[in-house]
Amino acid sequence: MKIRNVKQKLAALGTAAALAFAAADCGASSSAPSSQAQKQADYTVGILQYTSHSSLDEISGAIQAELDQLALAAGVTIDVQLKNGQGDNATINDICTMFVSDGVDLIIPIATPAATAAAAAVQGTDIPLVYSAVTDPVAAQLAQSMEAPGENMTGTSDYIDTARILDLVLANQPETRSIGLIYNLAETNSETTVANLKPILEEKGIQAVESTVTTPGEVQMAAQNLASQGVDAIFVPIDNTVASAMSVLADEANRAGIPVYTAADSMVRDGGLATTGVNYTKLGQLTAQMAMDVLQGADPAAMPVKVLDDGIVTVNTTTAAALGIDPNVFDLTGEGYVTVE
Ligand code: TRP
């Protein structure tokens, strides 16, 4: 209900962006806008994508495709409503309220901030959550433990191997003395990643130079700030805010000749230099499989969180060429690496 008010408000503003938002919103729910359609399907699922960036787009696409396949195979129908929170708390809360008042059978929030909001919204209801790509569900207080999450929720996690990302940095720049870190302090997922990295940096005598942001719009200044401090490299943890402005960061860093190492392949596709990380299409598919199990009666509280830790090295060859770096330095294991341009 409330989301309709948001749409009206946006439409009243009369801007192109508002109209685009409203149109996109209608499109997303057009498969089942009415309660009639909901009654016809065996199950209704609300997907809440935290914001728009390439990794979350990949995940939500994979979840929907896999749910379609699983429904077909099981001979059931699932009415899937995909909503994008645009990284905005009010919008996210409105979407959660709508899912709850519609009485969906299950919610799939994608990314930690979406999962946190959805978990609060389903308090006192019996709607289960199967979250996707939550880096540290325990630190985010979404799971009591990875093995037995408790409450009425479980999901998938993307493990960030900070030590291996640092190996990539040192393979290319053995003399690294300082690393710039760009992230949003409000994202638990980034906080955990940075907390894991810091002791390793300290041990190696590498200085961490932090530049935090609260919105994607601040990323450019943060990058300029790090460049002016002369950092040897920049590391981006698994941060949704920075990922939303990754191409801006890459442009700024490449211009200053500073290599950017990231915690996800999407941020390398968007112009970063190198990463080692997980396959987010696979992660989305796993999320959908867990969701299907829960829809068909499995107890989420007792389903262990599934952690992916693929360790796939991805290198952007265009960025490497611009920085005069031989991509082969990143072939740490001799097993090769994925290249993107
Ligand atoms: N793991 C992030 C979280 O917990 C979400 C995420 C998935 C992400 N893929 C990403 C963030 C790529 C930044 C870049 O919220």
mmCIF file of C-alpha atoms and ligand atoms in Angstrom:
data_model
loop_
_atom_site.group_PDB
_atom_site.id
_atom_site.type_symbol
_atom_site.label_atom_id
_atom_site.label_comp_id
_atom_site.label_asym_id
_atom_site.label_seq_id
_atom_site.Cartn_x
_atom_site.Cartn_y
_atom_site.Cartn_z
ATOM 1 C CA MET A 1 0.000 0.000 0.000
ATOM 2 C CA LYS A 2 2.614 2.462 1.066
ATOM 3 C CA ILE A 3 4.687 1.949 -2.051
ATOM 4 C CA ARG A 4 1.787 3.304 -4.059
ATOM 5 C CA ASN A 5 2.071 6.527 -2.072
ATOM 6 C CA VAL A 6 5.750 6.719 -2.913
ATOM 7 C CA LYS A 7 4.931 6.265 -6.567
ATOM 8 C CA GLN A 8 2.282 8.954 -6.417
ATOM 9 C CA LYS A 9 4.688 11.273 -4.683
ATOM 10 C CA LEU A 10 7.368 10.624 -7.271
ATOM 11 C CA ALA A 11 4.934 10.988 -10.141
ATOM 12 C CA ALA A 12 3.745 14.258 -8.626
ATOM 13 C CA LEU A 13 7.303 15.519 -8.844
ATOM 14 C CA GLY A 14 6.893 15.039 -12.560
ATOM 15 C CA THR A 15 10.562 14.402 -13.264
ATOM 16 C CA ALA A 16 11.768 12.003 -15.904
ATOM 17 C CA ALA A 17 13.552 10.028 -13.226
ATOM 18 C CA ALA A 18 10.375 9.713 -11.209
ATOM 19 C CA LEU A 19 8.445 8.521 -14.222
ATOM 20 C CA ALA A 20 11.180 6.049 -15.086
ATOM 21 C CA PHE A 21 11.089 4.760 -11.520
ATOM 22 C CA ALA A 22 7.323 4.409 -11.587
ATOM 23 C CA ALA A 23 7.434 2.672 -14.977
ATOM 24 C CA ALA A 24 10.179 0.309 -13.869
ATOM 25 C CA ASP A 25 8.249 -0.423 -10.728
ATOM 26 C CA CYS A 26 5.104 -1.269 -12.668
ATOM 27 C CA GLY A 27 7.134 -3.446 -14.982
ATOM 28 C CA ALA A 28 8.672 -5.352 -12.160
ATOM 29 C CA SER A 29 5.343 -6.236 -10.624
ATOM 30 C CA SER A 30 3.316 -6.538 -13.810
ATOM 31 C CA SER A 31 3.567 -10.311 -13.713
ATOM 32 C CA ALA A 32 1.262 -10.235 -10.694
ATOM 33 C CA PRO A 33 0.030 -6.812 -9.709
ATOM 34 C CA SER A 34 -3.318 -7.909 -8.359
ATOM 35 C CA SER A 35 -4.390 -10.096 -5.495
ATOM 36 C CA GLN A 36 -6.228 -12.171 -8.084
ATOM 37 C CA ALA A 37 -2.936 -13.229 -9.667
ATOM 38 C CA GLN A 38 -1.556 -13.963 -6.240
ATOM 39 C CA LYS A 39 -4.433 -16.302 -5.507
ATOM 40 C CA GLN A 40 -3.820 -18.171 -8.728
ATOM 41 C CA ALA A 41 -0.180 -18.965 -7.973
ATOM 42 C CA ASP A 42 0.773 -21.737 -5.567
ATOM 43 C CA TYR A 43 3.352 -19.488 -3.886
ATOM 44 C CA THR A 44 4.180 -15.803 -3.778
ATOM 45 C CA VAL A 45 7.749 -14.637 -3.282
ATOM 46 C CA GLY A 46 8.947 -11.066 -2.779
ATOM 47 C CA ILE A 47 12.513 -10.309 -3.851
ATOM 48 C CA LEU A 48 14.006 -7.148 -2.367
ATOM 49 C CA GLN A 49 17.159 -6.070 -4.207
ATOM 50 C CA TYR A 50 18.994 -3.548 -2.015
ATOM 51 C CA THR A 51 20.154 -1.286 -4.833
ATOM 52 C CA SER A 52 21.268 -1.240 -8.462
ATOM 53 C CA HIS A 53 24.785 -2.376 -9.198
ATOM 54 C CA SER A 54 25.991 -5.059 -11.552
ATOM 55 C CA SER A 55 26.538 -7.787 -8.960
ATOM 56 C CA LEU A 56 23.097 -7.439 -7.365
ATOM 57 C CA ASP A 57 21.542 -7.311 -10.863
ATOM 58 C CA GLU A 58 23.340 -10.565 -11.673
ATOM 59 C CA ILE A 59 22.151 -12.180 -8.440
ATOM 60 C CA SER A 60 18.492 -11.192 -8.831
ATOM 61 C CA GLY A 61 18.505 -12.387 -12.450
ATOM 62 C CA ALA A 62 19.942 -15.738 -11.380
ATOM 63 C CA ILE A 63 17.421 -16.125 -8.535
ATOM 64 C CA GLN A 64 14.459 -15.463 -10.826
ATOM 65 C CA ALA A 65 15.695 -17.782 -13.582
ATOM 66 C CA GLU A 66 16.379 -20.573 -11.107
ATOM 67 C CA LEU A 67 13.002 -20.146 -9.364
ATOM 68 C CA ASP A 68 11.305 -20.421 -12.768
ATOM 69 C CA GLN A 69 13.177 -23.646 -13.504
ATOM 70 C CA LEU A 70 12.515 -25.153 -10.097
ATOM 71 C CA ALA A 71 8.808 -24.284 -10.278
ATOM 72 C CA LEU A 72 8.559 -25.884 -13.692
ATOM 73 C CA ALA A 73 10.345 -29.017 -12.502
ATOM 74 C CA ALA A 74 8.132 -29.275 -9.406
ATOM 75 C CA GLY A 75 4.935 -28.558 -11.337
ATOM 76 C CA VAL A 76 4.034 -25.544 -9.199
ATOM 77 C CA THR A 77 3.555 -21.857 -9.949
ATOM 78 C CA ILE A 78 5.408 -19.089 -8.138
ATOM 79 C CA ASP A 79 4.372 -15.461 -8.379
ATOM 80 C CA VAL A 80 7.633 -13.527 -8.034
ATOM 81 C CA GLN A 81 7.617 -9.817 -7.287
ATOM 82 C CA LEU A 82 10.975 -8.102 -7.725
ATOM 83 C CA LYS A 83 11.428 -4.715 -6.073
ATOM 84 C CA ASN A 84 14.531 -2.523 -6.032
ATOM 85 C CA GLY A 85 15.166 -0.480 -2.892
ATOM 86 C CA GLN A 86 17.408 2.010 -4.770
ATOM 87 C CA GLY A 87 19.689 2.064 -1.722
ATOM 88 C CA ASP A 88 17.114 4.233 0.050
ATOM 89 C CA ASN A 89 15.940 3.282 3.544
ATOM 90 C CA ALA A 90 12.437 4.735 3.208
ATOM 91 C CA THR A 91 11.869 2.944 -0.102
ATOM 92 C CA ILE A 92 13.214 -0.301 1.337
ATOM 93 C CA ASN A 93 10.942 -0.105 4.366
ATOM 94 C CA ASP A 94 7.925 0.627 2.155
ATOM 95 C CA ILE A 95 8.680 -2.439 0.053
ATOM 96 C CA CYS A 96 9.030 -4.602 3.176
ATOM 97 C CA THR A 97 5.732 -3.294 4.562
ATOM 98 C CA MET A 98 4.037 -4.066 1.267
ATOM 99 C CA PHE A 99 5.408 -7.617 1.118
ATOM 100 C CA VAL A 100 4.219 -8.241 4.681
ATOM 101 C CA SER A 101 0.748 -6.756 4.154
ATOM 102 C CA ASP A 102 0.398 -8.730 0.896
ATOM 103 C CA GLY A 103 1.155 -11.833 2.944
ATOM 104 C CA VAL A 104 3.854 -13.208 0.630
ATOM 105 C CA ASP A 105 4.965 -16.759 1.441
ATOM 106 C CA LEU A 106 8.657 -15.863 1.548
ATOM 107 C CA ILE A 107 10.966 -12.864 1.148
ATOM 108 C CA ILE A 108 14.374 -12.990 -0.537
ATOM 109 C CA PRO A 109 16.367 -9.873 0.403
ATOM 110 C CA ILE A 110 19.567 -9.386 -1.615
ATOM 111 C CA ALA A 111 22.553 -7.811 0.237
ATOM 112 C CA THR A 112 22.999 -7.127 3.947
ATOM 113 C CA PRO A 113 21.119 -3.809 4.316
ATOM 114 C CA ALA A 114 18.065 -5.309 2.578
ATOM 115 C CA ALA A 115 18.225 -8.406 4.783
ATOM 116 C CA THR A 116 18.430 -6.286 7.935
ATOM 117 C CA ALA A 117 15.336 -4.294 6.933
ATOM 118 C CA ALA A 118 13.392 -7.416 5.921
ATOM 119 C CA ALA A 119 14.292 -9.178 9.172
ATOM 120 C CA ALA A 120 12.841 -6.270 11.151
ATOM 121 C CA ALA A 121 9.713 -6.204 8.965
ATOM 122 C CA VAL A 122 8.841 -9.896 9.434
ATOM 123 C CA GLN A 123 9.126 -9.730 13.233
ATOM 124 C CA GLY A 124 5.878 -11.077 14.686
ATOM 125 C CA THR A 125 4.807 -12.691 11.400
ATOM 126 C CA ASP A 126 5.470 -16.215 10.160
ATOM 127 C CA ILE A 127 7.016 -15.077 6.861
ATOM 128 C CA PRO A 128 10.423 -16.740 6.387
ATOM 129 C CA LEU A 129 13.472 -15.053 4.854
ATOM 130 C CA VAL A 130 16.049 -16.628 2.589
ATOM 131 C CA TYR A 131 18.628 -13.882 2.160
ATOM 132 C CA SER A 132 21.192 -13.706 -0.612
ATOM 133 C CA ALA A 133 24.831 -12.540 -0.634
ATOM 134 C CA VAL A 134 24.989 -11.526 3.023
ATOM 135 C CA THR A 135 28.728 -11.520 3.710
ATOM 136 C CA ASP A 136 28.589 -11.998 7.468
ATOM 137 C CA PRO A 137 25.085 -12.955 8.689
ATOM 138 C CA VAL A 138 26.315 -13.484 12.263
ATOM 139 C CA ALA A 139 27.913 -10.025 12.536
ATOM 140 C CA ALA A 140 24.769 -8.544 10.948
ATOM 141 C CA GLN A 141 22.720 -10.327 13.662
ATOM 142 C CA LEU A 142 20.742 -12.266 11.081
ATOM 143 C CA ALA A 143 21.968 -15.689 12.238
ATOM 144 C CA GLN A 144 22.860 -17.126 15.612
ATOM 145 C CA SER A 145 25.416 -19.334 13.885
ATOM 146 C CA MET A 146 26.196 -20.332 10.314
ATOM 147 C CA GLU A 147 25.226 -23.966 11.034
ATOM 148 C CA ALA A 148 21.923 -23.263 12.792
ATOM 149 C CA PRO A 149 20.768 -19.708 12.010
ATOM 150 C CA GLY A 150 17.682 -19.822 14.251
ATOM 151 C CA GLU A 151 14.651 -17.504 13.974
ATOM 152 C CA ASN A 152 12.841 -17.958 10.689
ATOM 153 C CA MET A 153 15.667 -17.156 8.304
ATOM 154 C CA THR A 154 18.670 -18.536 6.460
ATOM 155 C CA GLY A 155 20.425 -17.841 3.175
ATOM 156 C CA THR A 156 23.677 -17.560 1.251
ATOM 157 C CA SER A 157 26.931 -15.788 2.016
ATOM 158 C CA ASP A 158 29.823 -14.603 -0.153
ATOM 159 C CA TYR A 159 33.067 -15.277 1.667
ATOM 160 C CA ILE A 160 35.673 -12.558 1.154
ATOM 161 C CA ASP A 161 39.220 -13.900 1.313
ATOM 162 C CA THR A 162 41.013 -10.684 2.243
ATOM 163 C CA ALA A 163 44.400 -12.408 2.610
ATOM 164 C CA ARG A 164 44.222 -13.673 -0.959
ATOM 165 C CA ILE A 165 43.197 -10.282 -2.275
ATOM 166 C CA LEU A 166 46.262 -8.873 -0.548
ATOM 167 C CA ASP A 167 48.332 -11.611 -2.234
ATOM 168 C CA LEU A 168 47.174 -10.154 -5.559
ATOM 169 C CA VAL A 169 48.265 -6.677 -4.467
ATOM 170 C CA LEU A 170 51.697 -7.917 -3.413
ATOM 171 C CA ALA A 171 52.162 -10.073 -6.528
ATOM 172 C CA ASN A 172 51.856 -6.915 -8.603
ATOM 173 C CA GLN A 173 53.276 -4.391 -6.122
ATOM 174 C CA PRO A 174 55.673 -6.118 -3.703
ATOM 175 C CA GLU A 175 56.801 -2.723 -2.372
ATOM 176 C CA THR A 176 53.328 -1.605 -1.278
ATOM 177 C CA ARG A 177 53.584 0.720 1.756
ATOM 178 C CA SER A 178 50.049 2.106 1.907
ATOM 179 C CA ILE A 179 46.605 0.963 0.803
ATOM 180 C CA GLY A 180 43.559 3.204 0.546
ATOM 181 C CA LEU A 181 40.247 1.740 1.717
ATOM 182 C CA ILE A 182 36.957 3.133 0.402
ATOM 183 C CA TYR A 183 33.725 1.973 2.033
ATOM 184 C CA ASN A 184 30.518 2.906 3.814
ATOM 185 C CA LEU A 185 30.807 2.537 7.604
ATOM 186 C CA ALA A 186 27.083 1.761 7.782
ATOM 187 C CA GLU A 187 27.534 -1.502 5.832
ATOM 188 C CA THR A 188 28.307 -4.368 8.246
ATOM 189 C CA ASN A 189 29.503 -6.427 5.269
ATOM 190 C CA SER A 190 32.279 -3.897 4.557
ATOM 191 C CA GLU A 191 33.087 -3.383 8.206
ATOM 192 C CA THR A 192 33.766 -7.113 8.671
ATOM 193 C CA THR A 193 35.888 -7.269 5.527
ATOM 194 C CA VAL A 194 37.982 -4.288 6.597
ATOM 195 C CA ALA A 195 38.299 -5.672 10.145
ATOM 196 C CA ASN A 196 39.689 -8.921 8.687
ATOM 197 C CA LEU A 197 42.128 -7.097 6.438
ATOM 198 C CA LYS A 198 43.593 -4.662 8.964
ATOM 199 C CA PRO A 199 45.609 -7.104 11.125
ATOM 200 C CA ILE A 200 47.118 -8.622 7.966
ATOM 201 C CA LEU A 201 48.153 -5.179 6.728
ATOM 202 C CA GLU A 202 49.610 -4.359 10.122
ATOM 203 C CA GLU A 203 51.599 -7.589 10.168
ATOM 204 C CA LYS A 204 53.105 -6.706 6.795
ATOM 205 C CA GLY A 205 53.824 -3.122 7.812
ATOM 206 C CA ILE A 206 51.383 -1.672 5.284
ATOM 207 C CA GLN A 207 49.538 1.472 6.287
ATOM 208 C CA ALA A 208 45.734 1.546 5.876
ATOM 209 C CA VAL A 209 44.421 4.931 4.723
ATOM 210 C CA GLU A 210 40.650 5.132 5.108
ATOM 211 C CA SER A 211 38.246 7.233 3.116
ATOM 212 C CA THR A 212 34.657 6.490 4.059
ATOM 213 C CA VAL A 213 31.490 7.460 2.189
ATOM 214 C CA THR A 214 27.795 7.499 2.998
ATOM 215 C CA THR A 215 26.389 7.699 -0.555
ATOM 216 C CA PRO A 216 27.592 6.702 -4.049
ATOM 217 C CA GLY A 217 27.824 10.419 -4.824
ATOM 218 C CA GLU A 218 30.740 10.775 -2.389
ATOM 219 C CA VAL A 219 32.892 8.097 -4.030
ATOM 220 C CA GLN A 220 34.609 10.428 -6.509
ATOM 221 C CA MET A 221 35.812 12.794 -3.771
ATOM 222 C CA ALA A 222 36.942 9.858 -1.642
ATOM 223 C CA ALA A 223 39.008 8.538 -4.557
ATOM 224 C CA GLN A 224 40.552 11.968 -5.191
ATOM 225 C CA ASN A 225 41.317 12.234 -1.498
ATOM 226 C CA LEU A 226 43.197 8.909 -1.512
ATOM 227 C CA ALA A 227 45.041 9.825 -4.711
ATOM 228 C CA SER A 228 46.188 13.103 -3.188
ATOM 229 C CA GLN A 229 47.545 11.197 -0.196
ATOM 230 C CA GLY A 230 49.659 9.136 -2.584
ATOM 231 C CA VAL A 231 48.462 5.638 -1.665
ATOM 232 C CA ASP A 232 50.150 2.805 -3.585
ATOM 233 C CA ALA A 233 46.890 0.935 -4.153
ATOM 234 C CA ILE A 234 43.175 1.101 -3.371
ATOM 235 C CA PHE A 235 41.154 -1.776 -1.924
ATOM 236 C CA VAL A 236 37.373 -1.810 -2.121
ATOM 237 C CA PRO A 237 35.691 -4.239 0.297
ATOM 238 C CA ILE A 238 32.330 -5.828 -0.556
ATOM 239 C CA ASP A 239 30.576 -2.471 -0.338
ATOM 240 C CA ASN A 240 27.243 -1.798 -2.072
ATOM 241 C CA THR A 241 27.601 1.983 -1.876
ATOM 242 C CA VAL A 242 30.982 1.984 -3.623
ATOM 243 C CA ALA A 243 29.899 -0.734 -6.080
ATOM 244 C CA SER A 244 27.094 1.601 -7.190
ATOM 245 C CA ALA A 245 29.722 4.158 -8.285
ATOM 246 C CA MET A 246 32.489 1.769 -9.274
ATOM 247 C CA SER A 247 33.078 3.150 -12.779
ATOM 248 C CA VAL A 248 33.573 6.644 -11.330
ATOM 249 C CA LEU A 249 36.115 5.291 -8.840
ATOM 250 C CA ALA A 250 37.913 3.311 -11.566
ATOM 251 C CA ASP A 251 38.143 6.374 -13.841
ATOM 252 C CA GLU A 252 39.522 8.509 -11.030
ATOM 253 C CA ALA A 253 42.071 5.877 -9.889
ATOM 254 C CA ASN A 254 43.176 4.945 -13.400
ATOM 255 C CA ARG A 255 43.769 8.611 -14.179
ATOM 256 C CA ALA A 256 45.971 8.847 -11.080
ATOM 257 C CA GLY A 257 47.731 5.582 -12.019
ATOM 258 C CA ILE A 258 46.570 3.771 -8.850
ATOM 259 C CA PRO A 259 45.579 0.081 -9.138
ATOM 260 C CA VAL A 260 42.201 -0.780 -7.594
ATOM 261 C CA TYR A 261 41.765 -4.247 -6.070
ATOM 262 C CA THR A 262 38.212 -5.267 -5.229
ATOM 263 C CA ALA A 263 36.270 -7.915 -3.311
ATOM 264 C CA ALA A 264 33.950 -8.844 -6.216
ATOM 265 C CA ASP A 265 34.262 -9.659 -9.916
ATOM 266 C CA SER A 266 31.543 -7.151 -10.825
ATOM 267 C CA MET A 267 33.740 -4.291 -9.621
ATOM 268 C CA VAL A 268 36.538 -5.548 -11.889
ATOM 269 C CA ARG A 269 34.104 -5.709 -14.794
ATOM 270 C CA ASP A 270 33.214 -2.110 -13.922
ATOM 271 C CA GLY A 271 36.846 -0.980 -14.272
ATOM 272 C CA GLY A 272 38.756 -2.196 -11.199
ATOM 273 C CA LEU A 273 42.048 -4.049 -11.785
ATOM 274 C CA ALA A 274 41.804 -7.441 -10.071
ATOM 275 C CA THR A 275 39.954 -9.561 -7.522
ATOM 276 C CA THR A 276 39.550 -13.053 -6.206
ATOM 277 C CA GLY A 277 35.989 -13.912 -5.318
ATOM 278 C CA VAL A 278 32.871 -15.984 -5.815
ATOM 279 C CA ASN A 279 30.514 -16.686 -8.707
ATOM 280 C CA TYR A 280 27.389 -14.629 -7.999
ATOM 281 C CA THR A 281 25.244 -16.422 -10.574
ATOM 282 C CA LYS A 282 25.895 -19.654 -8.695
ATOM 283 C CA LEU A 283 25.161 -17.861 -5.414
ATOM 284 C CA GLY A 284 21.804 -16.662 -6.794
ATOM 285 C CA GLN A 285 20.927 -20.163 -7.963
ATOM 286 C CA LEU A 286 21.753 -21.598 -4.535
ATOM 287 C CA THR A 287 19.576 -18.954 -2.892
ATOM 288 C CA ALA A 288 16.640 -19.924 -5.119
ATOM 289 C CA GLN A 289 17.118 -23.608 -4.294
ATOM 290 C CA MET A 290 17.043 -22.855 -0.568
ATOM 291 C CA ALA A 291 13.947 -20.693 -1.058
ATOM 292 C CA MET A 292 12.193 -23.520 -2.879
ATOM 293 C CA ASP A 293 13.042 -25.928 -0.048
ATOM 294 C CA VAL A 294 11.568 -23.507 2.486
ATOM 295 C CA LEU A 295 8.421 -22.986 0.390
ATOM 296 C CA GLN A 296 7.990 -26.734 0.347
ATOM 297 C CA GLY A 297 8.220 -27.038 4.105
ATOM 298 C CA ALA A 298 11.889 -27.051 5.176
ATOM 299 C CA ASP A 299 12.651 -25.168 8.419
ATOM 300 C CA PRO A 300 14.967 -22.209 7.691
ATOM 301 C CA ALA A 301 16.070 -21.974 11.329
ATOM 302 C CA ALA A 302 17.795 -25.338 10.966
ATOM 303 C CA MET A 303 19.180 -24.846 7.423
ATOM 304 C CA PRO A 304 22.868 -23.906 7.536
ATOM 305 C CA VAL A 305 23.843 -20.694 5.728
ATOM 306 C CA LYS A 306 25.523 -21.709 2.455
ATOM 307 C CA VAL A 307 28.890 -20.033 2.005
ATOM 308 C CA LEU A 308 30.539 -19.758 -1.394
ATOM 309 C CA ASP A 309 34.294 -19.417 -1.494
ATOM 310 C CA ASP A 310 35.248 -20.079 -5.105
ATOM 311 C CA GLY A 311 38.479 -18.052 -5.119
ATOM 312 C CA ILE A 312 38.176 -17.151 -8.802
ATOM 313 C CA VAL A 313 40.786 -14.581 -9.905
ATOM 314 C CA THR A 314 39.404 -11.989 -12.328
ATOM 315 C CA VAL A 315 41.545 -9.363 -14.072
ATOM 316 C CA ASN A 316 40.442 -6.409 -16.202
ATOM 317 C CA THR A 317 42.865 -6.415 -19.146
ATOM 318 C CA THR A 318 41.877 -2.914 -20.315
ATOM 319 C CA THR A 319 42.661 -1.488 -16.875
ATOM 320 C CA ALA A 320 45.890 -3.527 -16.692
ATOM 321 C CA ALA A 321 47.005 -2.175 -20.080
ATOM 322 C CA ALA A 322 46.169 1.408 -19.055
ATOM 323 C CA LEU A 323 48.312 0.990 -15.931
ATOM 324 C CA GLY A 324 51.096 -0.855 -17.796
ATOM 325 C CA ILE A 325 50.620 -4.055 -15.789
ATOM 326 C CA ASP A 326 51.147 -7.596 -17.107
ATOM 327 C CA PRO A 327 47.934 -9.505 -16.161
ATOM 328 C CA ASN A 328 49.946 -12.731 -15.790
ATOM 329 C CA VAL A 329 51.357 -11.520 -12.452
ATOM 330 C CA PHE A 330 47.924 -12.375 -11.024
ATOM 331 C CA ASP A 331 48.151 -16.051 -11.976
ATOM 332 C CA LEU A 332 49.155 -16.988 -8.430
ATOM 333 C CA THR A 333 48.393 -20.696 -8.695
ATOM 334 C CA GLY A 334 49.346 -21.280 -12.328
ATOM 335 C CA GLU A 335 45.726 -22.317 -12.942
ATOM 336 C CA GLY A 336 44.930 -19.231 -14.970
ATOM 337 C CA TYR A 337 42.412 -16.478 -14.336
ATOM 338 C CA VAL A 338 39.300 -14.962 -15.833
ATOM 339 C CA THR A 339 39.807 -11.885 -17.989
ATOM 340 C CA VAL A 340 37.284 -9.112 -18.593
ATOM 341 C CA GLU A 341 37.709 -5.954 -20.672
HETATM 342 N N1 TRP B 1 27.872 -9.166 0.041
HETATM 343 C C1 TRP B 1 27.262 -7.855 -0.040
HETATM 344 C C2 TRP B 1 26.471 -7.627 1.242
HETATM 345 O O1 TRP B 1 26.574 -8.354 2.185
HETATM 346 C C3 TRP B 1 26.364 -7.752 -1.266
HETATM 347 C C4 TRP B 1 27.126 -7.864 -2.561
HETATM 348 C C5 TRP B 1 27.044 -8.901 -3.457
HETATM 349 C C6 TRP B 1 28.040 -6.908 -3.104
HETATM 350 N N2 TRP B 1 27.848 -8.650 -4.532
HETATM 351 C C7 TRP B 1 28.491 -7.460 -4.342
HETATM 352 C C8 TRP B 1 28.546 -5.682 -2.666
HETATM 353 C C9 TRP B 1 29.412 -6.784 -5.138
HETATM 354 C C10 TRP B 1 29.459 -5.018 -3.483
HETATM 355 C C11 TRP B 1 29.892 -5.563 -4.696
HETATM 356 O O2 TRP B 1 25.722 -6.674 1.327
#
